[in-house]
GROMACS .gro file of N, CA and C in nm:
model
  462
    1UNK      N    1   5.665   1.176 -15.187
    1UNK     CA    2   5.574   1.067 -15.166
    1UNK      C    3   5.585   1.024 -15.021
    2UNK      N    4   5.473   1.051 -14.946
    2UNK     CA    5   5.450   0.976 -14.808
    2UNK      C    6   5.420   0.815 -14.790
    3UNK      N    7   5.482   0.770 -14.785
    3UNK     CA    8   5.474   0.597 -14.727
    3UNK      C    9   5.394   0.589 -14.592
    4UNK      N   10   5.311   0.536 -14.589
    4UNK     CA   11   5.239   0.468 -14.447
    4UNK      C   12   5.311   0.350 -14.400
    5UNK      N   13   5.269   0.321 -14.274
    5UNK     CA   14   5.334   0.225 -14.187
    5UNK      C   15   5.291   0.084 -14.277
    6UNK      N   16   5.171   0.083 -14.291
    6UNK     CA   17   5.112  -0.063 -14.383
    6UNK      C   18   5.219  -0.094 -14.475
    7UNK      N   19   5.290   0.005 -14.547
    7UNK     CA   20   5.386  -0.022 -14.689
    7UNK      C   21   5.520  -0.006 -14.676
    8UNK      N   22   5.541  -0.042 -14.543
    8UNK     CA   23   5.668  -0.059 -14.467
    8UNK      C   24   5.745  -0.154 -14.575
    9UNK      N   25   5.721  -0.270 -14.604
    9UNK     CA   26   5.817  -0.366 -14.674
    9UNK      C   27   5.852  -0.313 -14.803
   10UNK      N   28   5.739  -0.188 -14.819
   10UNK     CA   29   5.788  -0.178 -14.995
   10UNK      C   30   5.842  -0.026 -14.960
   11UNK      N   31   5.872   0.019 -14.859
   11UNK     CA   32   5.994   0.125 -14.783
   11UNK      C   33   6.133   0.036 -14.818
   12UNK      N   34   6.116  -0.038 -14.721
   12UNK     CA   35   6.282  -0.099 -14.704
   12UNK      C   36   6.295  -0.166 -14.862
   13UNK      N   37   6.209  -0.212 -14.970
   13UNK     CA   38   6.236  -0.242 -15.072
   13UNK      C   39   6.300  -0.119 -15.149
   14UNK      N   40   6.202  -0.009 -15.149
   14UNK     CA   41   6.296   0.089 -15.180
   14UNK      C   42   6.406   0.142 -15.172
   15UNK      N   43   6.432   0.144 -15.020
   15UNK     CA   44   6.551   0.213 -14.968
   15UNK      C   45   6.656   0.133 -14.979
   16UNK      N   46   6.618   0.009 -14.954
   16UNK     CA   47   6.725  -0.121 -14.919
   16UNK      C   48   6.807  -0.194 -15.062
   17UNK      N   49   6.674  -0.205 -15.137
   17UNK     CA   50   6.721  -0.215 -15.273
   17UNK      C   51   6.798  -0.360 -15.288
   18UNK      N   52   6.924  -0.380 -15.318
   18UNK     CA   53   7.007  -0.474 -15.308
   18UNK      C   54   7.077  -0.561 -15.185
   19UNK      N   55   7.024  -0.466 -15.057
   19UNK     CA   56   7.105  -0.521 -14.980
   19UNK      C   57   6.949  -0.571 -14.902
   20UNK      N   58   6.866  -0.562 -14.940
   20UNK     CA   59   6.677  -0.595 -14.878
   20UNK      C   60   6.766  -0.756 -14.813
   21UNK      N   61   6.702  -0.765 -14.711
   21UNK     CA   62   6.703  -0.937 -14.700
   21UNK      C   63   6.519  -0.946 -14.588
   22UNK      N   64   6.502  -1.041 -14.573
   22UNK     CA   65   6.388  -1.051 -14.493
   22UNK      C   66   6.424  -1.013 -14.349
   23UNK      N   67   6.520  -1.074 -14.311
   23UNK     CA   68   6.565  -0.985 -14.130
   23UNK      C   69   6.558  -0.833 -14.122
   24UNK      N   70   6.550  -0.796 -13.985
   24UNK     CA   71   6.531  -0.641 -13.977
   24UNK      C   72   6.711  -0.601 -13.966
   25UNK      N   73   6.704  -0.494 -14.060
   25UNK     CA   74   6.847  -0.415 -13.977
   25UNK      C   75   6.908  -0.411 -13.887
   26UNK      N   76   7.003  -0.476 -13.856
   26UNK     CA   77   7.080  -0.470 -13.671
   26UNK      C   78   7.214  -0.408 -13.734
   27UNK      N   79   7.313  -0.383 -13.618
   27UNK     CA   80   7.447  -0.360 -13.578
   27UNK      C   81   7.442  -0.372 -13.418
   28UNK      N   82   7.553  -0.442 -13.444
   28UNK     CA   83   7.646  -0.478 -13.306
   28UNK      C   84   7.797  -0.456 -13.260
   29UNK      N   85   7.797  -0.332 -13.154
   29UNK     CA   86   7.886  -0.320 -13.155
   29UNK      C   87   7.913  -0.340 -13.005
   30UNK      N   88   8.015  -0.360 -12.921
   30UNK     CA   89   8.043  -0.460 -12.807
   30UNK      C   90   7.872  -0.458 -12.752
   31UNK      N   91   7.878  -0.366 -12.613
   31UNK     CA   92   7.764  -0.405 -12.585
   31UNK      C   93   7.637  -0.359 -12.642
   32UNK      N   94   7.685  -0.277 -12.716
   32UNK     CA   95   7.562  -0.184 -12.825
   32UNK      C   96   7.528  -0.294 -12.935
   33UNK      N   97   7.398  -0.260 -12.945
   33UNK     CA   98   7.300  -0.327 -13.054
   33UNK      C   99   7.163  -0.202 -13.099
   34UNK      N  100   7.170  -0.234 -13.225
   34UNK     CA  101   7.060  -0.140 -13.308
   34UNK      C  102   6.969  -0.241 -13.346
   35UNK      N  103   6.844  -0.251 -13.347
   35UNK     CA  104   6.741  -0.327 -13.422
   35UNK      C  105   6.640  -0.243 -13.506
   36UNK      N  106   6.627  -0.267 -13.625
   36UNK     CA  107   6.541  -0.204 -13.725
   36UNK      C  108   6.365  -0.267 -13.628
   37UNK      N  109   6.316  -0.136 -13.631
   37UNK     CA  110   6.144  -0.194 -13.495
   37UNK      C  111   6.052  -0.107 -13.631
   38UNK      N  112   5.892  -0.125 -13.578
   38UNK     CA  113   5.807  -0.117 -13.623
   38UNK      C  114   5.849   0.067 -13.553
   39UNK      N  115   5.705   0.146 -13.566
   39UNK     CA  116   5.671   0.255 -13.531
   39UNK      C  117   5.602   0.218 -13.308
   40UNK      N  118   5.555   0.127 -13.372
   40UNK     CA  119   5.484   0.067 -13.257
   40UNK      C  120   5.535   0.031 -13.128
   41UNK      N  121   5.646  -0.007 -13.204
   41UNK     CA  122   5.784  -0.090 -13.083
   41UNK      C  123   5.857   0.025 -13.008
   42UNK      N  124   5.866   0.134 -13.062
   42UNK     CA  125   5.934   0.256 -13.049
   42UNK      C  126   5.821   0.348 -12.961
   43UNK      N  127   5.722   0.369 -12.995
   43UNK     CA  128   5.682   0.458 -12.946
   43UNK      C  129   5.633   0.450 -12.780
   44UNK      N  130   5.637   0.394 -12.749
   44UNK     CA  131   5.661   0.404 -12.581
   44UNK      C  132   5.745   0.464 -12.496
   45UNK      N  133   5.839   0.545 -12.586
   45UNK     CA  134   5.933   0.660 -12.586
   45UNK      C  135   5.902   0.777 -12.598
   46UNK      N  136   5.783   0.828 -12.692
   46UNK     CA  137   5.744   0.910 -12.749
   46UNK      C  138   5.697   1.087 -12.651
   47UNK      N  139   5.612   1.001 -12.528
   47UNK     CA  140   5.570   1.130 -12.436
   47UNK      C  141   5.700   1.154 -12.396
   48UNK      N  142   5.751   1.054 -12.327
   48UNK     CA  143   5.915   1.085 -12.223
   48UNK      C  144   5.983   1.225 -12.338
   49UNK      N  145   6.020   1.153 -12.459
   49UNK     CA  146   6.048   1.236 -12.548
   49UNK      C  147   6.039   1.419 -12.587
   50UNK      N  148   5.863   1.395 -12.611
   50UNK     CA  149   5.859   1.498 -12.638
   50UNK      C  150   5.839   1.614 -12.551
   51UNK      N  151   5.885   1.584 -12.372
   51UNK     CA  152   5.916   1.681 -12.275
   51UNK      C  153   6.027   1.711 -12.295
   52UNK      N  154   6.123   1.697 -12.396
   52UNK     CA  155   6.274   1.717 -12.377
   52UNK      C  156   6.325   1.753 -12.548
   53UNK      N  157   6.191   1.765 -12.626
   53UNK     CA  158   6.218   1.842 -12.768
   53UNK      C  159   6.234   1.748 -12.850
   54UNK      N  160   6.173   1.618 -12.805
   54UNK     CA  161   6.217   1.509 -12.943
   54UNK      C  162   6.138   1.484 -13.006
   55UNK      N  163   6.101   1.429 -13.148
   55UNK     CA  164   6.019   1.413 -13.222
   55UNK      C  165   5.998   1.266 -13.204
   56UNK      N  166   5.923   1.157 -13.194
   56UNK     CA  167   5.900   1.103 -13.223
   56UNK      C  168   5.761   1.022 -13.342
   57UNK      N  169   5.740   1.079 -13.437
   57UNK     CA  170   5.604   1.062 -13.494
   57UNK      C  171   5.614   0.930 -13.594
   58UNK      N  172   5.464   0.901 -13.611
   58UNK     CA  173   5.476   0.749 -13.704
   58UNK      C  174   5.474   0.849 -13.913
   59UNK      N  175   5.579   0.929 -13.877
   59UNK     CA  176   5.596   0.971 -14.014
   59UNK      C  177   5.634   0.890 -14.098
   60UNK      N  178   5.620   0.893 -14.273
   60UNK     CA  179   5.652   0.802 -14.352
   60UNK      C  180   5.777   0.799 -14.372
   61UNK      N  181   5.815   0.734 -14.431
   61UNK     CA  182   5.969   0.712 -14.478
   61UNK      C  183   6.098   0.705 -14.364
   62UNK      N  184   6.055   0.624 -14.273
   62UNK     CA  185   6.138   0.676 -14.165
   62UNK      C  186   6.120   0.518 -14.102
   63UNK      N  187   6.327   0.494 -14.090
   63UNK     CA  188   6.344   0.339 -14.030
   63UNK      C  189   6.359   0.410 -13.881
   64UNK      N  190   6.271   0.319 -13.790
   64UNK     CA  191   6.307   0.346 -13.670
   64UNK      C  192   6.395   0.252 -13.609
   65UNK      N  193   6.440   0.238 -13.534
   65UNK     CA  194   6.561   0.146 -13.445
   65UNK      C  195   6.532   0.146 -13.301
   66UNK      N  196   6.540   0.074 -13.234
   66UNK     CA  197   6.559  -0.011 -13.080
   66UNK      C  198   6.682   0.026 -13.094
   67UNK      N  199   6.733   0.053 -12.950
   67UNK     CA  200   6.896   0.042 -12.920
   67UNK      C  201   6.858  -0.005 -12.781
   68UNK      N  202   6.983  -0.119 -12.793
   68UNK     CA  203   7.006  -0.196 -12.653
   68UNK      C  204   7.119  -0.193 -12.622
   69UNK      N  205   7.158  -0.182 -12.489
   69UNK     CA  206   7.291  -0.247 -12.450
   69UNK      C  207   7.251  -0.375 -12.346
   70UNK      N  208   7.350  -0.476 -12.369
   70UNK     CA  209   7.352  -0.590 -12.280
   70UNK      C  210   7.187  -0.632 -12.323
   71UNK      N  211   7.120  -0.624 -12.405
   71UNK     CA  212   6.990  -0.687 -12.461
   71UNK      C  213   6.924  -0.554 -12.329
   72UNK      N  214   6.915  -0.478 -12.318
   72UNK     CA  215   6.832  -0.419 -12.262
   72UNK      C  216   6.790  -0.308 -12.351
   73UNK      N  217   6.644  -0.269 -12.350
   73UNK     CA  218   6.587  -0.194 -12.442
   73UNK      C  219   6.617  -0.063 -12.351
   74UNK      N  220   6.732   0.034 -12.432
   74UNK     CA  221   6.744   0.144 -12.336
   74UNK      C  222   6.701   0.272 -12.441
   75UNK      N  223   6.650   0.288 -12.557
   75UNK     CA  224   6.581   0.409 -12.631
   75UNK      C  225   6.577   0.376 -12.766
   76UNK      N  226   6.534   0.475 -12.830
   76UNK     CA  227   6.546   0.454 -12.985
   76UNK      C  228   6.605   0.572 -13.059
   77UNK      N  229   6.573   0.503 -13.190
   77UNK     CA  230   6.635   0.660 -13.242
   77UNK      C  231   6.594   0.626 -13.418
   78UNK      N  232   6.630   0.732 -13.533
   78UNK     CA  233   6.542   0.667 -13.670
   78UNK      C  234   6.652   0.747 -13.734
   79UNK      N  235   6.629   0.712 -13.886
   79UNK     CA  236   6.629   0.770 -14.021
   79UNK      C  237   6.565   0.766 -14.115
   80UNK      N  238   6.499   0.910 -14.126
   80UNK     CA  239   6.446   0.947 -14.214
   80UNK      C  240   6.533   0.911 -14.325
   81UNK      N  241   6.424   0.889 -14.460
   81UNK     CA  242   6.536   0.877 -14.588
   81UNK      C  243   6.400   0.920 -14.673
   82UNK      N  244   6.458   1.024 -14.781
   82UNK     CA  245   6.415   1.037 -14.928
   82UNK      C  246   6.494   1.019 -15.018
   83UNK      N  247   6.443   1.092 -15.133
   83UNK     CA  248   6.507   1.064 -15.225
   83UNK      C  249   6.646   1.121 -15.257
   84UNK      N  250   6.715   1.236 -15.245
   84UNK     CA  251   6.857   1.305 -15.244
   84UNK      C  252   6.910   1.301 -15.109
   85UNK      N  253   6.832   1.269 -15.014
   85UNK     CA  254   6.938   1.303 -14.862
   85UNK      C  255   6.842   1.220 -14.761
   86UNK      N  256   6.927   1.199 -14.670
   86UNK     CA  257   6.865   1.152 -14.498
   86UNK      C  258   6.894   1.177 -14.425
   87UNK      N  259   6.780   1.188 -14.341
   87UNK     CA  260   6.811   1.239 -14.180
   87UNK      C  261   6.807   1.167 -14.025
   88UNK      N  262   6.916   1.180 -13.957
   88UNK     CA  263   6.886   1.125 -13.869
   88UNK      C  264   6.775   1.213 -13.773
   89UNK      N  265   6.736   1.121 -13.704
   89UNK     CA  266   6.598   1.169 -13.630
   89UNK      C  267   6.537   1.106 -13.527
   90UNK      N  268   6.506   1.178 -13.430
   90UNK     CA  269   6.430   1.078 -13.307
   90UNK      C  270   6.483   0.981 -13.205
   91UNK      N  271   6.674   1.060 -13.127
   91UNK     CA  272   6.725   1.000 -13.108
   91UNK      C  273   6.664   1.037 -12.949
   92UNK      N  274   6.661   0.932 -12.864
   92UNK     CA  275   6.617   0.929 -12.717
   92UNK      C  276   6.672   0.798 -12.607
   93UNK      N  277   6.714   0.842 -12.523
   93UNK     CA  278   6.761   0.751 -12.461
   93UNK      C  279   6.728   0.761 -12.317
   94UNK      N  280   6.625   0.660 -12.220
   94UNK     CA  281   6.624   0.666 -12.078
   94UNK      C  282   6.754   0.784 -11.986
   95UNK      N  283   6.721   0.798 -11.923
   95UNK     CA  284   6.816   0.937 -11.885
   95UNK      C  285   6.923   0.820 -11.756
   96UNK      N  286   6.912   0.699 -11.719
   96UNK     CA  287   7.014   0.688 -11.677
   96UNK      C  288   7.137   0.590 -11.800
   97UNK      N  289   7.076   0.618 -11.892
   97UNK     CA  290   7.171   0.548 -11.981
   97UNK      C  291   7.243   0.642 -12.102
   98UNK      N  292   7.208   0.780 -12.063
   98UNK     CA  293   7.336   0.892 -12.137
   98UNK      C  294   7.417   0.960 -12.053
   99UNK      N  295   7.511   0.956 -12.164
   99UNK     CA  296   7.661   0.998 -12.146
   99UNK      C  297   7.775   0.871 -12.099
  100UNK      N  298   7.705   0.744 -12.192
  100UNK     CA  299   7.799   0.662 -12.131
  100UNK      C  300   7.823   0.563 -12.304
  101UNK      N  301   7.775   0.673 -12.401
  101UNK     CA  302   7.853   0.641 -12.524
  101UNK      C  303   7.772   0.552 -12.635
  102UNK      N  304   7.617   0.547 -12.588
  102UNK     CA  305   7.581   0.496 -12.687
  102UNK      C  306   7.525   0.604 -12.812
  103UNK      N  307   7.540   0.709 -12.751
  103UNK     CA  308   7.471   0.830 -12.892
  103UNK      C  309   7.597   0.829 -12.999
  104UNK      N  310   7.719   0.781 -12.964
  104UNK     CA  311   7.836   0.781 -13.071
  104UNK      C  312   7.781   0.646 -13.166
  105UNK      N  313   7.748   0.569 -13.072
  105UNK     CA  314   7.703   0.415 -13.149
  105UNK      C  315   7.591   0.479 -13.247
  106UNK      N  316   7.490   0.531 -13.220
  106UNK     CA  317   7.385   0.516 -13.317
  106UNK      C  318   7.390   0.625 -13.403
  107UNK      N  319   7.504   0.752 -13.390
  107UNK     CA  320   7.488   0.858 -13.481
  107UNK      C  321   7.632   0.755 -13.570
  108UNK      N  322   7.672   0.684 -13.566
  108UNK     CA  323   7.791   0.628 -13.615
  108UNK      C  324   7.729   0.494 -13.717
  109UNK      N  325   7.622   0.425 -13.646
  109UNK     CA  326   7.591   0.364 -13.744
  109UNK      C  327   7.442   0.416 -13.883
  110UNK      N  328   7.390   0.492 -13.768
  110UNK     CA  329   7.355   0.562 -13.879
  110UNK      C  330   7.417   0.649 -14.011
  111UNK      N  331   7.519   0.710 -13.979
  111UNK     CA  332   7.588   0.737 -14.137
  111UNK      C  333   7.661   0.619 -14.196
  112UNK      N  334   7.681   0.490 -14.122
  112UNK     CA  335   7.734   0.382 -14.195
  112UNK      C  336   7.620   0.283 -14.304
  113UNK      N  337   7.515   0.300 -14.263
  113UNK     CA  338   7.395   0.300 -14.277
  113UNK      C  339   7.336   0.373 -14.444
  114UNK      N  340   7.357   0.540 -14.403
  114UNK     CA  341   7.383   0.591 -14.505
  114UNK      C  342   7.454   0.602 -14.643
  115UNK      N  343   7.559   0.536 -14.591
  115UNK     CA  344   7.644   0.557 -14.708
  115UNK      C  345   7.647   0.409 -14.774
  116UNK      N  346   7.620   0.261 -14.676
  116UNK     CA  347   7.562   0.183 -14.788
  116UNK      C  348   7.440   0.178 -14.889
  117UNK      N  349   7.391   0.296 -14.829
  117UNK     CA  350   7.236   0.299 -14.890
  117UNK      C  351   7.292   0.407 -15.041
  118UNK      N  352   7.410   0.451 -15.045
  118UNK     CA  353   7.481   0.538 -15.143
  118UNK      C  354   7.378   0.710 -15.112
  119UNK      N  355   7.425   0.718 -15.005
  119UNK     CA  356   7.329   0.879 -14.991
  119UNK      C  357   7.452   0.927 -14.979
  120UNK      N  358   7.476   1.086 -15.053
  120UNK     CA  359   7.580   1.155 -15.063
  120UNK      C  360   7.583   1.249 -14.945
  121UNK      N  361   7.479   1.262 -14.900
  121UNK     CA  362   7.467   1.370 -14.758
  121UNK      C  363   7.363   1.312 -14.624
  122UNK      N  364   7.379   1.389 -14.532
  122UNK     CA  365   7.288   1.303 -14.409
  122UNK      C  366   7.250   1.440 -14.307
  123UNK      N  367   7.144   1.492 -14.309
  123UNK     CA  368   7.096   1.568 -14.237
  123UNK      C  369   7.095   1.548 -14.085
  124UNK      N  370   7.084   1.660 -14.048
  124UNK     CA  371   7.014   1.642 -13.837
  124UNK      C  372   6.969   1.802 -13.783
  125UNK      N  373   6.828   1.754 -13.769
  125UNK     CA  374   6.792   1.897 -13.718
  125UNK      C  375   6.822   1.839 -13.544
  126UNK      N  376   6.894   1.935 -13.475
  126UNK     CA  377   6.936   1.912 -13.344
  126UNK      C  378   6.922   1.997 -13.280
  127UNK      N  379   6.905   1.992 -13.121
  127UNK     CA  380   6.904   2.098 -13.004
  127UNK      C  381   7.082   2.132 -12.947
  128UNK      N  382   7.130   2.010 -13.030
  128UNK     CA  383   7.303   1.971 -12.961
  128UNK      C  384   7.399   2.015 -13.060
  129UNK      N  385   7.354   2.143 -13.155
  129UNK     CA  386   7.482   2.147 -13.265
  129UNK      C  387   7.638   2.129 -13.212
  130UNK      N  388   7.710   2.160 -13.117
  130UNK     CA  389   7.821   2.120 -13.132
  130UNK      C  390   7.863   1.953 -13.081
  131UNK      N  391   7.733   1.881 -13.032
  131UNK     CA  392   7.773   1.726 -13.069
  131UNK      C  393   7.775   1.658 -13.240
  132UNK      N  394   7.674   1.749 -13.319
  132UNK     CA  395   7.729   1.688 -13.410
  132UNK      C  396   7.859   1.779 -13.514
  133UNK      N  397   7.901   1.963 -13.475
  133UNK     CA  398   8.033   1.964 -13.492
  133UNK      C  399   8.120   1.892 -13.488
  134UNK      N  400   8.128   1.781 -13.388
  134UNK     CA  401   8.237   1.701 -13.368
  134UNK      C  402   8.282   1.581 -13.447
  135UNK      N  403   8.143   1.499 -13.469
  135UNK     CA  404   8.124   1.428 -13.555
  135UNK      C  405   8.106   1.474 -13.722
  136UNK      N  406   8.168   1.574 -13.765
  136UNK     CA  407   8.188   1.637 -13.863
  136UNK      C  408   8.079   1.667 -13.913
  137UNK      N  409   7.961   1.743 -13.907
  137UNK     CA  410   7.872   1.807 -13.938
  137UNK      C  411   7.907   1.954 -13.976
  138UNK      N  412   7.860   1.997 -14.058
  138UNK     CA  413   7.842   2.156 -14.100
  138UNK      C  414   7.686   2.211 -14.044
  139UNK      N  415   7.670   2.278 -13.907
  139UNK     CA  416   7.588   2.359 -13.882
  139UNK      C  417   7.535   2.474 -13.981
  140UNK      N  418   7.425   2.432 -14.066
  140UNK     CA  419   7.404   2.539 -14.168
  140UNK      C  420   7.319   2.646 -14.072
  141UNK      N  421   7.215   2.658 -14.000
  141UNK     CA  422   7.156   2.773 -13.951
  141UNK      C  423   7.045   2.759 -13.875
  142UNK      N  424   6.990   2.796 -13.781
  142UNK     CA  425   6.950   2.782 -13.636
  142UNK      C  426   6.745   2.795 -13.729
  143UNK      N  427   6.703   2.656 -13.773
  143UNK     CA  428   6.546   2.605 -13.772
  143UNK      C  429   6.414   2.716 -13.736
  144UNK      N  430   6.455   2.685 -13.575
  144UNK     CA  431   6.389   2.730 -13.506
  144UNK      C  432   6.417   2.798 -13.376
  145UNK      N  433   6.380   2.855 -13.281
  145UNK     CA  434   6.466   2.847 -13.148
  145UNK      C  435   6.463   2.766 -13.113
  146UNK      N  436   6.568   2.731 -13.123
  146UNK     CA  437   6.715   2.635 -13.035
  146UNK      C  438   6.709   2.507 -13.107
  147UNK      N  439   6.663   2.527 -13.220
  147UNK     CA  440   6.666   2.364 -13.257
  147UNK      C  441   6.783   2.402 -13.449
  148UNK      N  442   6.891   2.392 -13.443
  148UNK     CA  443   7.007   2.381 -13.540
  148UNK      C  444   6.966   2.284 -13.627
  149UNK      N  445   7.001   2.311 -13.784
  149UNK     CA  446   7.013   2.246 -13.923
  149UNK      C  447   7.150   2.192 -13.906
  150UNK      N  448   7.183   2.074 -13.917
  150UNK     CA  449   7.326   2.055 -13.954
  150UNK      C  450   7.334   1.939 -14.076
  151UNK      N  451   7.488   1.978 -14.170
  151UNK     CA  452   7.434   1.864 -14.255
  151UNK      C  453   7.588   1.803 -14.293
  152UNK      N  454   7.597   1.680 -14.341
  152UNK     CA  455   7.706   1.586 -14.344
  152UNK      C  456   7.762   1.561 -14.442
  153UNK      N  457   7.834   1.556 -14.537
  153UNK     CA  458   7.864   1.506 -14.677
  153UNK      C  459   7.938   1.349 -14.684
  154UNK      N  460   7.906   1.270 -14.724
  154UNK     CA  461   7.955   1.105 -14.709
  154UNK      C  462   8.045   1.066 -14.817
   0.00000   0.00000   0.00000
């Protein structure tokens, strides 16, 4: 079942279930912050993106996130969710603000994310399989060229 952006609230009703409140999704961690955003809020990322292999689309079922440090809007990033598994997806960040540790923040709260939502596994189709080797992923087998299946057990 495809969800449209219009039936966003009865997404997070789904997905959210018990833990639904009316605020959007955040985490805060020192100077890192995640905000649960529209499709809309995000996509001003989207061209930058997709010169560098990222997906960004207003697909259904899919929480997107703002990431800031120090309140500055420095990229986004999402999770997909169905019904047996989720994926992270659509992670992008301004190019002077990687490699200084916020992709640990948002691939970190995204499986924390996951596993309150009780998902037993967490997908990532990636261009970076041995960043998520590290973060304990099982690389199942190479998509497409150059773009790796990897998948997580929670």
């Amino acid at each position: 079942m495809k969800i449209e952006e219009i039936d966003r609230m009865s997404l997070r009703q789904m997905i959210l279930g018990p833990y639904q409140s009316a605020d959007p999704v955040t985490h805060k961690d020192g100077d890192y912050s995640i905000v649960e955003a529209k499709y809309e809020d995000i996509k001003q990322f989207k061209s930058k993106a997709s010169k560098e292999r990222v997906s960004i689309s207003p697909t259904g079922n899919t929480l997107w996130f703002q990431v800031f440090i120090k309140n500055e809007l420095i990229g986004c990033c999402g999770l997909y969710v169905a019904p047996k598994t989720c994926r992270i997806k659509g992670d992008y960040f301004l190019q002077e603000h990687r490699g200084k540790g916020a992709g640990d923040f948002i691939t970190e709260t995204r499986l924390k994310i996951a596993k309150v939502l009780n998902y037993q596994r967490i997908e990532v189709l990636t261009l970076h399989p041995h960043y998520y080797i590290k973060k304990g992923f099982k690389i199942i087998n190479e998509q497409r060229k150059g773009v790796w299946k990897g998948v997580k057990y929670l």
